[in-house]
Amino acid sequence: MNSQQFDILSIGDIVTDDFIELDPNLEHTYKNENGDWLAIPFGTKIPFKGRQVIDGVGNASNAAVAFARMQLKSSFVTNVGNDQYGRDMIAALHRNGVDTSLVRVNAGKESNYHFVLRLGAERTILIKHEEYNYHWPHLRSDEIPHWVYFSSISKHAIPYHDDVADWLDAHPDVKLAFQPGTFQMEAGAERLKRIYQRSEVLVLNREEAVTVGGGNHADVHDLINKLHDLGPKIVVVTDGPDGAYASDGENRWKMPLYPDPAPPYDRTGAGDAFASTFVAQLAKGNNLEGALQFAPINSMSVCQKLGAQAGLLSEHGLEMWLKKAPDWYKPERF
């Protein structure tokens, strides 16, 4: 491999997360026919327990950092504003071993900044995506990656998917992993059909699988069938406490969660850790079963710390936890 060639090139938005820890004595959650809700007293001043700012996160950014932690040559195509938040995000990527040569600084624009309202291990995120003018970069022949990892991006970037699809068509040896974000799912599978058709790996949670593929929520096989119909070779459906399911079109596996060594501290980024670790293991030459064993370990580790990146493990760390796994921690056919 050429020393400049990237193992994985991530694509997506990057953001600063401002964590605000709420007081369970003042706020609470409740459930009704419309789902789960966070209740905060209105029209008054409310003390909060603490605050922490974490630079350079987001689905694709978390993945890019995870790849670097696992000793893959990781680069990232993204946009920041010409402000201090943007400079801090680039510096954070650099500290985490991610190549930043393809990060575009947008003059006259602000960087993405989100507020994370944290109550216990769960959170509600206040988001606002800046309207960047998305451009696919020119990659030199010695920069062409083995894999592309595409994830959450602004609703203003839907035409950008056509540019990515065109580039992928011109480079058929590059494998694509797709972990759709909110706006990508809202765009619909028909609008992004070229991306789904081109995907080597598609990762969604169970609810997202229904949204994207239209399958029966109660029937995992139907969910997987509907997603395969869109074109991806490997389909992964995560299912919260019930673990995850994966299919390569011929074989189907169910994988349990890795047991938590302590109660989860913060679940932000758990899905990103699973998806990126699964893809990284495939990129390293592992098979589907092996990738399924490593992925939940990184999810567990991320949930033990605040934010989406602090708990991301190295390859050695993943192997150490796998050695300590109970006998039942293995994929089984279903």
Short mmCIF file of C-alpha atoms in Angstrom, two decimals, residues 32-171:
data_model
loop_
_atom_site.label_atom_id
_atom_site.label_comp_id
_atom_site.label_asym_id
_atom_site.label_seq_id
_atom_site.Cartn_x
_atom_site.Cartn_y
_atom_site.Cartn_z
CA ASN A 32 -47.18 9.32 26.45
CA GLU A 33 -48.71 8.14 23.17
CA ASN A 34 -46.19 10.31 21.28
CA GLY A 35 -43.10 8.80 22.90
CA ASP A 36 -40.61 9.82 25.59
CA TRP A 37 -40.41 13.44 26.74
CA LEU A 38 -38.09 15.56 28.83
CA ALA A 39 -39.87 17.90 31.24
CA ILE A 40 -38.16 21.15 32.33
CA PRO A 41 -39.81 23.91 34.40
CA PHE A 42 -40.85 26.76 32.10
CA GLY A 43 -40.51 30.52 32.59
CA THR A 44 -37.95 30.41 35.40
CA LYS A 45 -34.23 30.10 36.15
CA ILE A 46 -33.05 26.51 36.60
CA PRO A 47 -29.70 25.49 38.13
CA PHE A 48 -27.74 22.84 36.25
CA LYS A 49 -25.21 20.42 37.72
CA GLY A 50 -22.31 20.84 35.30
CA ARG A 51 -21.09 21.58 31.81
CA GLN A 52 -18.40 20.17 29.49
CA VAL A 53 -17.54 21.11 25.91
CA ILE A 54 -16.25 18.38 23.59
CA ASP A 55 -14.81 19.42 20.24
CA GLY A 56 -14.91 17.53 16.95
CA VAL A 57 -17.72 15.01 17.34
CA GLY A 58 -20.65 13.85 15.19
CA ASN A 59 -21.37 10.45 13.58
CA ALA A 60 -18.69 10.57 10.90
CA SER A 61 -16.16 12.35 13.11
CA ASN A 62 -16.62 9.75 15.85
CA ALA A 63 -16.02 7.05 13.26
CA ALA A 64 -12.90 8.77 11.92
CA VAL A 65 -11.45 8.90 15.44
CA ALA A 66 -12.42 5.27 16.08
CA PHE A 67 -10.58 4.21 12.92
CA ALA A 68 -7.46 6.09 13.98
CA ARG A 69 -7.60 4.49 17.46
CA MET A 70 -7.65 1.10 15.74
CA GLN A 71 -4.45 1.96 13.87
CA LEU A 72 -6.07 2.58 10.50
CA LYS A 73 -4.95 5.51 8.33
CA SER A 74 -8.03 7.70 8.76
CA SER A 75 -9.00 10.87 6.92
CA PHE A 76 -12.13 12.99 7.01
CA VAL A 77 -14.02 15.09 4.45
CA THR A 78 -16.02 17.69 6.36
CA ASN A 79 -16.81 21.39 6.74
CA VAL A 80 -16.19 23.90 9.51
CA GLY A 81 -16.75 27.63 9.80
CA ASN A 82 -14.03 30.23 9.90
CA ASP A 83 -14.26 30.65 13.67
CA GLN A 84 -12.61 29.45 16.86
CA TYR A 85 -14.96 26.49 17.15
CA GLY A 86 -13.84 25.32 13.72
CA ARG A 87 -10.17 25.71 14.57
CA ASP A 88 -10.70 23.81 17.81
CA MET A 89 -12.42 20.96 15.94
CA ILE A 90 -9.57 20.64 13.45
CA ALA A 91 -7.10 20.61 16.35
CA ALA A 92 -9.14 17.88 18.08
CA LEU A 93 -9.09 15.71 14.95
CA HIS A 94 -5.34 16.22 14.64
CA ARG A 95 -4.78 15.23 18.28
CA ASN A 96 -6.77 12.05 17.66
CA GLY A 97 -4.63 11.02 14.70
CA VAL A 98 -7.11 11.87 11.95
CA ASP A 99 -5.78 13.41 8.74
CA THR A 100 -7.31 16.90 8.35
CA SER A 101 -6.08 17.82 4.88
CA LEU A 102 -9.60 17.44 3.44
CA VAL A 103 -11.37 19.56 6.07
CA ARG A 104 -12.82 22.64 4.35
CA VAL A 105 -12.90 25.96 6.20
CA ASN A 106 -15.87 28.05 5.01
CA ALA A 107 -15.30 31.80 5.06
CA GLY A 108 -18.20 33.76 6.55
CA LYS A 109 -19.80 30.65 8.05
CA GLU A 110 -20.16 29.42 11.61
CA SER A 111 -19.22 25.95 12.78
CA ASN A 112 -21.83 23.47 13.98
CA TYR A 113 -22.44 23.75 17.72
CA HIS A 114 -24.96 21.56 19.56
CA PHE A 115 -26.28 21.51 23.11
CA VAL A 116 -26.61 18.13 24.81
CA LEU A 117 -29.11 18.08 27.67
CA ARG A 118 -27.98 15.17 29.79
CA LEU A 119 -30.14 13.48 32.42
CA GLY A 120 -28.47 10.40 33.85
CA ALA A 121 -27.06 8.23 31.06
CA GLU A 122 -29.56 9.53 28.48
CA ARG A 123 -29.62 12.79 26.55
CA THR A 124 -31.61 15.11 24.32
CA ILE A 125 -29.58 17.07 21.75
CA LEU A 126 -30.47 20.53 20.43
CA ILE A 127 -29.08 20.64 16.89
CA LYS A 128 -28.58 23.24 14.18
CA HIS A 129 -26.76 22.39 10.96
CA GLU A 130 -25.06 25.27 9.16
CA GLU A 131 -25.71 25.66 5.43
CA TYR A 132 -22.33 24.96 3.85
CA ASN A 133 -21.66 24.81 0.13
CA TYR A 134 -20.67 21.16 -0.03
CA HIS A 135 -17.94 20.25 -2.53
CA TRP A 136 -16.43 16.82 -3.12
CA PRO A 137 -12.63 17.24 -2.99
CA HIS A 138 -10.18 16.19 -5.66
CA LEU A 139 -8.26 13.17 -4.42
CA ARG A 140 -4.86 12.38 -5.85
CA SER A 141 -4.35 8.83 -7.07
CA ASP A 142 -2.19 8.09 -4.03
CA GLU A 143 -4.98 9.27 -1.69
CA ILE A 144 -7.74 6.96 -2.93
CA PRO A 145 -8.98 5.07 0.16
CA HIS A 146 -9.83 1.40 0.46
CA TRP A 147 -13.08 2.29 2.22
CA VAL A 148 -15.42 5.27 2.48
CA TYR A 149 -17.59 5.70 5.59
CA PHE A 150 -20.56 8.01 4.96
CA SER A 151 -22.77 9.22 7.79
CA SER A 152 -24.85 12.11 9.11
CA ILE A 153 -24.83 15.29 7.07
CA SER A 154 -27.05 18.37 6.76
CA LYS A 155 -30.37 18.34 4.93
CA HIS A 156 -28.83 21.08 2.74
CA ALA A 157 -26.32 18.53 1.40
CA ILE A 158 -28.68 16.11 -0.36
CA PRO A 159 -27.33 16.96 -3.88
CA TYR A 160 -23.83 16.27 -2.50
CA HIS A 161 -24.76 12.59 -2.35
CA ASP A 162 -24.85 12.56 -6.15
CA ASP A 163 -21.25 13.84 -6.24
CA VAL A 164 -20.19 11.11 -3.83
CA ALA A 165 -22.04 8.48 -5.88
CA ASP A 166 -20.40 9.71 -9.09
CA TRP A 167 -16.96 9.45 -7.48
CA LEU A 168 -17.70 5.97 -6.16
CA ASP A 169 -18.85 4.89 -9.62
CA ALA A 170 -15.50 6.08 -10.97
CA HIS A 171 -13.66 4.06 -8.29
#
